[in-house]
Amino acid sequence: MLYVSSGLRAGELLRVTPGDIDWAKQLIWVITKERDDREAVPVSPQTLAVLATHLDRIGLPAADQPVLRTRRAPDRPLTYWAMRRVVQRVNDRLGTNWTLHDLRHTAAMRMANDPNLTLSQVRVILRHSNLATTGRYLNAGVEDLFDALQAHYTRPRVEPTLAPGYDPDDFKAVFGGQPPDHRDLHLPAPATELQRAARGNPVPAGSSAS
């Protein structure tokens, strides 16, 4: 649950100590891979509640010791290989082939496809070096595409029409074919004599601008 909620890398989560957890702000501080920066990663309140219950049961380790521990004595930090073995036992029981890193991928995919999160925000949470890496997790559902295409195919076509003031015969002479109805074509109407006068254009002879 911690992996899927936070999107932390396997080694990052296994190194988390009590001092790295900000319970009030719902953050976990980690040292990002290949960098020495200590960065905050948000975690769901439900996950922290489960973790708090677990720590109440087994006891809180020392401030500088990892919170994830082995279940069997002697008490010691949970290693990457021990955690990997836990996942393997789950795979054997469910007939799946998940890996620890797949849990990070699951978190990334859920975040990237959440309409309430921007891709830039997800990149910061996952601490990707560039946006293109985060963008690979975008996923358009087939069902969503099918519904959108059906709506597109069944949507009535808007027929172009001619705006008032244009001579249909002139339109036909220039463009050929049958001129459209003026009621639906969004073309600008010819300028009136007052509009031409306001723009400084000469009023055609024989007409009145009054």
Short mmCIF file of C-alpha atoms in Angstrom, two decimals, residues 5-209:
data_model
loop_
_atom_site.label_atom_id
_atom_site.label_comp_id
_atom_site.label_asym_id
_atom_site.label_seq_id
_atom_site.Cartn_x
_atom_site.Cartn_y
_atom_site.Cartn_z
CA SER A 5 0.22 5.32 -2.61
CA SER A 6 3.53 7.15 -2.80
CA GLY A 7 5.15 5.87 -5.98
CA LEU A 8 8.42 5.58 -4.05
CA ARG A 9 11.19 3.44 -5.46
CA ALA A 10 11.77 0.15 -3.67
CA GLY A 11 15.05 1.14 -2.07
CA GLU A 12 13.79 4.59 -1.07
CA LEU A 13 10.87 3.24 0.95
CA LEU A 14 12.98 0.57 2.65
CA ARG A 15 15.31 3.30 3.98
CA VAL A 16 12.51 5.45 5.49
CA THR A 17 12.98 6.04 9.23
CA PRO A 18 10.56 7.49 11.83
CA GLY A 19 12.32 10.82 11.46
CA ASP A 20 11.55 10.85 7.73
CA ILE A 21 7.77 10.77 8.23
CA ASP A 22 5.82 14.01 8.67
CA TRP A 23 2.54 12.66 10.01
CA ALA A 24 0.82 16.03 10.20
CA LYS A 25 1.62 17.06 6.63
CA GLN A 26 1.28 13.50 5.26
CA LEU A 27 4.77 13.50 3.72
CA ILE A 28 7.69 11.10 3.60
CA TRP A 29 11.18 12.51 3.10
CA VAL A 30 13.54 10.47 0.95
CA ILE A 31 16.94 10.74 -0.69
CA THR A 32 16.19 10.70 -4.42
CA LYS A 33 17.97 8.15 -6.58
CA GLU A 34 21.27 9.37 -8.05
CA ARG A 35 20.93 12.68 -6.17
CA ASP A 36 21.80 13.77 -2.67
CA ASP A 37 18.71 15.94 -2.32
CA ARG A 38 16.26 15.09 0.46
CA GLU A 39 12.81 15.53 -1.02
CA ALA A 40 9.27 15.27 0.32
CA VAL A 41 6.82 12.81 -1.23
CA PRO A 42 3.08 13.00 -0.41
CA VAL A 43 1.37 9.88 0.92
CA SER A 44 -2.33 9.16 1.31
CA PRO A 45 -3.81 9.53 4.83
CA GLN A 46 -5.21 5.99 4.58
CA THR A 47 -1.72 4.60 4.03
CA LEU A 48 -0.29 6.51 6.98
CA ALA A 49 -3.13 5.24 9.16
CA VAL A 50 -2.25 1.64 8.23
CA LEU A 51 1.44 2.32 8.87
CA ALA A 52 0.65 3.89 12.27
CA THR A 53 -1.39 0.82 13.25
CA HIS A 54 1.46 -1.45 12.18
CA LEU A 55 4.02 0.53 14.18
CA ASP A 56 1.75 0.53 17.23
CA ARG A 57 1.70 -3.25 17.05
CA ILE A 58 5.41 -3.92 16.49
CA GLY A 59 6.80 -0.88 18.28
CA LEU A 60 8.45 2.22 16.89
CA PRO A 61 12.10 1.65 15.92
CA ALA A 62 14.87 4.08 16.77
CA ALA A 63 14.77 7.41 14.98
CA ASP A 64 17.61 6.43 12.63
CA GLN A 65 16.35 2.90 11.89
CA PRO A 66 14.05 1.91 8.97
CA VAL A 67 10.38 1.53 9.88
CA LEU A 68 9.90 -1.55 7.68
CA ARG A 69 11.20 -4.54 9.65
CA THR A 70 11.25 -8.31 9.36
CA ARG A 71 8.37 -10.16 11.02
CA ARG A 72 10.56 -12.90 12.46
CA ALA A 73 13.19 -12.53 15.15
CA PRO A 74 15.73 -11.19 15.40
CA ASP A 75 14.34 -7.74 14.70
CA ARG A 76 16.16 -6.16 11.77
CA PRO A 77 15.43 -3.86 8.82
CA LEU A 78 13.62 -5.36 5.85
CA THR A 79 16.07 -5.68 2.95
CA TYR A 80 15.33 -5.33 -0.74
CA TRP A 81 15.72 -9.06 -1.28
CA ALA A 82 13.44 -9.91 1.63
CA MET A 83 10.79 -7.52 0.31
CA ARG A 84 11.20 -9.02 -3.14
CA ARG A 85 10.61 -12.46 -1.65
CA VAL A 86 7.37 -11.20 -0.08
CA VAL A 87 6.16 -10.11 -3.51
CA GLN A 88 7.19 -13.46 -5.00
CA ARG A 89 5.10 -15.33 -2.42
CA VAL A 90 2.11 -13.15 -3.31
CA ASN A 91 2.71 -13.88 -7.01
CA ASP A 92 2.81 -17.61 -6.31
CA ARG A 93 -0.52 -17.40 -4.50
CA LEU A 94 -2.27 -15.19 -7.09
CA GLY A 95 -0.62 -16.51 -10.25
CA THR A 96 0.78 -13.08 -11.12
CA ASN A 97 4.27 -11.81 -11.93
CA TRP A 98 4.44 -8.41 -10.25
CA THR A 99 7.72 -6.79 -9.25
CA LEU A 100 8.42 -4.08 -6.70
CA HIS A 101 9.01 -1.58 -9.48
CA ASP A 102 5.64 -2.45 -11.00
CA LEU A 103 4.07 -0.93 -7.90
CA ARG A 104 5.76 2.39 -8.73
CA HIS A 105 4.49 2.07 -12.31
CA THR A 106 0.97 1.51 -10.99
CA ALA A 107 1.17 4.65 -8.86
CA ALA A 108 2.55 6.63 -11.80
CA MET A 109 -0.20 5.47 -14.15
CA ARG A 110 -2.95 6.29 -11.67
CA MET A 111 -1.56 9.77 -11.04
CA ALA A 112 -0.86 10.58 -14.70
CA ASN A 113 -4.41 9.68 -15.69
CA ASP A 114 -6.09 11.53 -12.82
CA PRO A 115 -7.87 14.58 -14.35
CA ASN A 116 -7.26 16.51 -11.13
CA LEU A 117 -3.47 16.30 -11.49
CA THR A 118 -1.38 17.93 -14.19
CA LEU A 119 1.46 16.02 -15.77
CA SER A 120 3.92 18.54 -14.32
CA GLN A 121 2.60 17.88 -10.82
CA VAL A 122 2.94 14.13 -11.30
CA ARG A 123 6.52 14.61 -12.52
CA VAL A 124 7.37 16.46 -9.29
CA ILE A 125 5.75 13.77 -7.12
CA LEU A 126 7.58 10.96 -8.92
CA ARG A 127 10.76 13.04 -9.16
CA HIS A 128 11.33 12.29 -12.82
CA SER A 129 14.14 14.25 -14.43
CA ASN A 130 12.02 15.23 -17.44
CA LEU A 131 8.35 15.44 -18.39
CA ALA A 132 8.67 12.93 -21.25
CA THR A 133 9.31 10.14 -18.75
CA THR A 134 6.10 10.97 -16.89
CA GLY A 135 4.16 11.29 -20.16
CA ARG A 136 4.75 7.62 -20.93
CA TYR A 137 2.25 6.75 -18.21
CA LEU A 138 -0.64 8.53 -19.91
CA ASN A 139 -3.23 6.02 -20.95
CA ALA A 140 -6.36 6.58 -23.02
CA GLY A 141 -8.95 3.93 -22.24
CA VAL A 142 -10.43 2.08 -25.23
CA GLU A 143 -13.92 2.52 -23.82
CA ASP A 144 -13.43 6.29 -23.50
CA LEU A 145 -12.15 6.49 -27.08
CA PHE A 146 -15.07 4.43 -28.38
CA ASP A 147 -17.63 6.65 -26.65
CA ALA A 148 -15.95 9.81 -27.90
CA LEU A 149 -15.82 8.53 -31.48
CA GLN A 150 -19.46 7.44 -31.41
CA ALA A 151 -20.46 10.92 -30.27
CA HIS A 152 -18.33 12.38 -33.07
CA TYR A 153 -19.89 10.16 -35.73
CA THR A 154 -23.48 10.80 -34.63
CA ARG A 155 -23.11 14.55 -34.13
CA PRO A 156 -25.10 16.46 -36.81
CA ARG A 157 -22.95 18.18 -39.38
CA VAL A 158 -23.18 21.96 -39.48
CA GLU A 159 -23.90 23.01 -43.04
CA PRO A 160 -22.12 26.20 -44.12
CA THR A 161 -24.40 29.08 -45.06
CA LEU A 162 -23.98 32.51 -46.56
CA ALA A 163 -24.07 35.60 -44.35
CA PRO A 164 -26.63 38.31 -45.14
CA GLY A 165 -25.57 40.85 -47.73
CA TYR A 166 -23.72 38.49 -50.07
CA ASP A 167 -25.13 37.85 -53.53
CA PRO A 168 -25.61 34.07 -54.00
CA ASP A 169 -24.87 34.41 -57.72
CA ASP A 170 -21.56 36.15 -57.01
CA PHE A 171 -20.67 33.41 -54.50
CA LYS A 172 -21.48 30.74 -57.06
CA ALA A 173 -19.42 32.51 -59.74
CA VAL A 174 -16.35 32.69 -57.47
CA PHE A 175 -16.52 29.32 -55.66
CA GLY A 176 -18.79 27.26 -57.93
CA GLY A 177 -21.59 24.98 -56.84
CA GLN A 178 -24.66 25.83 -54.85
CA PRO A 179 -24.22 28.77 -52.43
CA PRO A 180 -24.94 27.91 -48.77
CA ASP A 181 -27.84 29.27 -46.79
CA HIS A 182 -26.86 32.55 -45.12
CA ARG A 183 -28.29 31.63 -41.73
CA ASP A 184 -25.56 29.24 -40.64
CA LEU A 185 -22.36 30.36 -42.36
CA HIS A 186 -20.25 32.40 -40.00
CA LEU A 187 -18.83 34.83 -42.55
CA PRO A 188 -18.61 38.55 -41.84
CA ALA A 189 -21.39 40.55 -43.44
CA PRO A 190 -20.41 43.28 -45.95
CA ALA A 191 -19.65 46.57 -44.25
CA THR A 192 -22.48 49.06 -44.25
CA GLU A 193 -22.00 52.55 -45.61
CA LEU A 194 -21.78 53.95 -42.08
CA GLN A 195 -19.13 51.38 -41.15
CA ARG A 196 -17.08 52.23 -44.23
CA ALA A 197 -17.31 55.88 -43.42
CA ALA A 198 -16.22 55.27 -39.82
CA ARG A 199 -13.16 53.40 -41.08
CA GLY A 200 -12.24 56.25 -43.37
CA ASN A 201 -13.21 54.33 -46.52
CA PRO A 202 -14.91 56.29 -49.28
CA VAL A 203 -18.64 55.82 -49.64
CA PRO A 204 -19.57 54.57 -53.10
CA ALA A 205 -20.91 57.23 -55.44
CA GLY A 206 -24.64 57.55 -55.50
CA SER A 207 -25.08 56.28 -51.95
CA SER A 208 -25.80 58.15 -48.73
CA ALA A 209 -24.06 57.67 -45.38
#
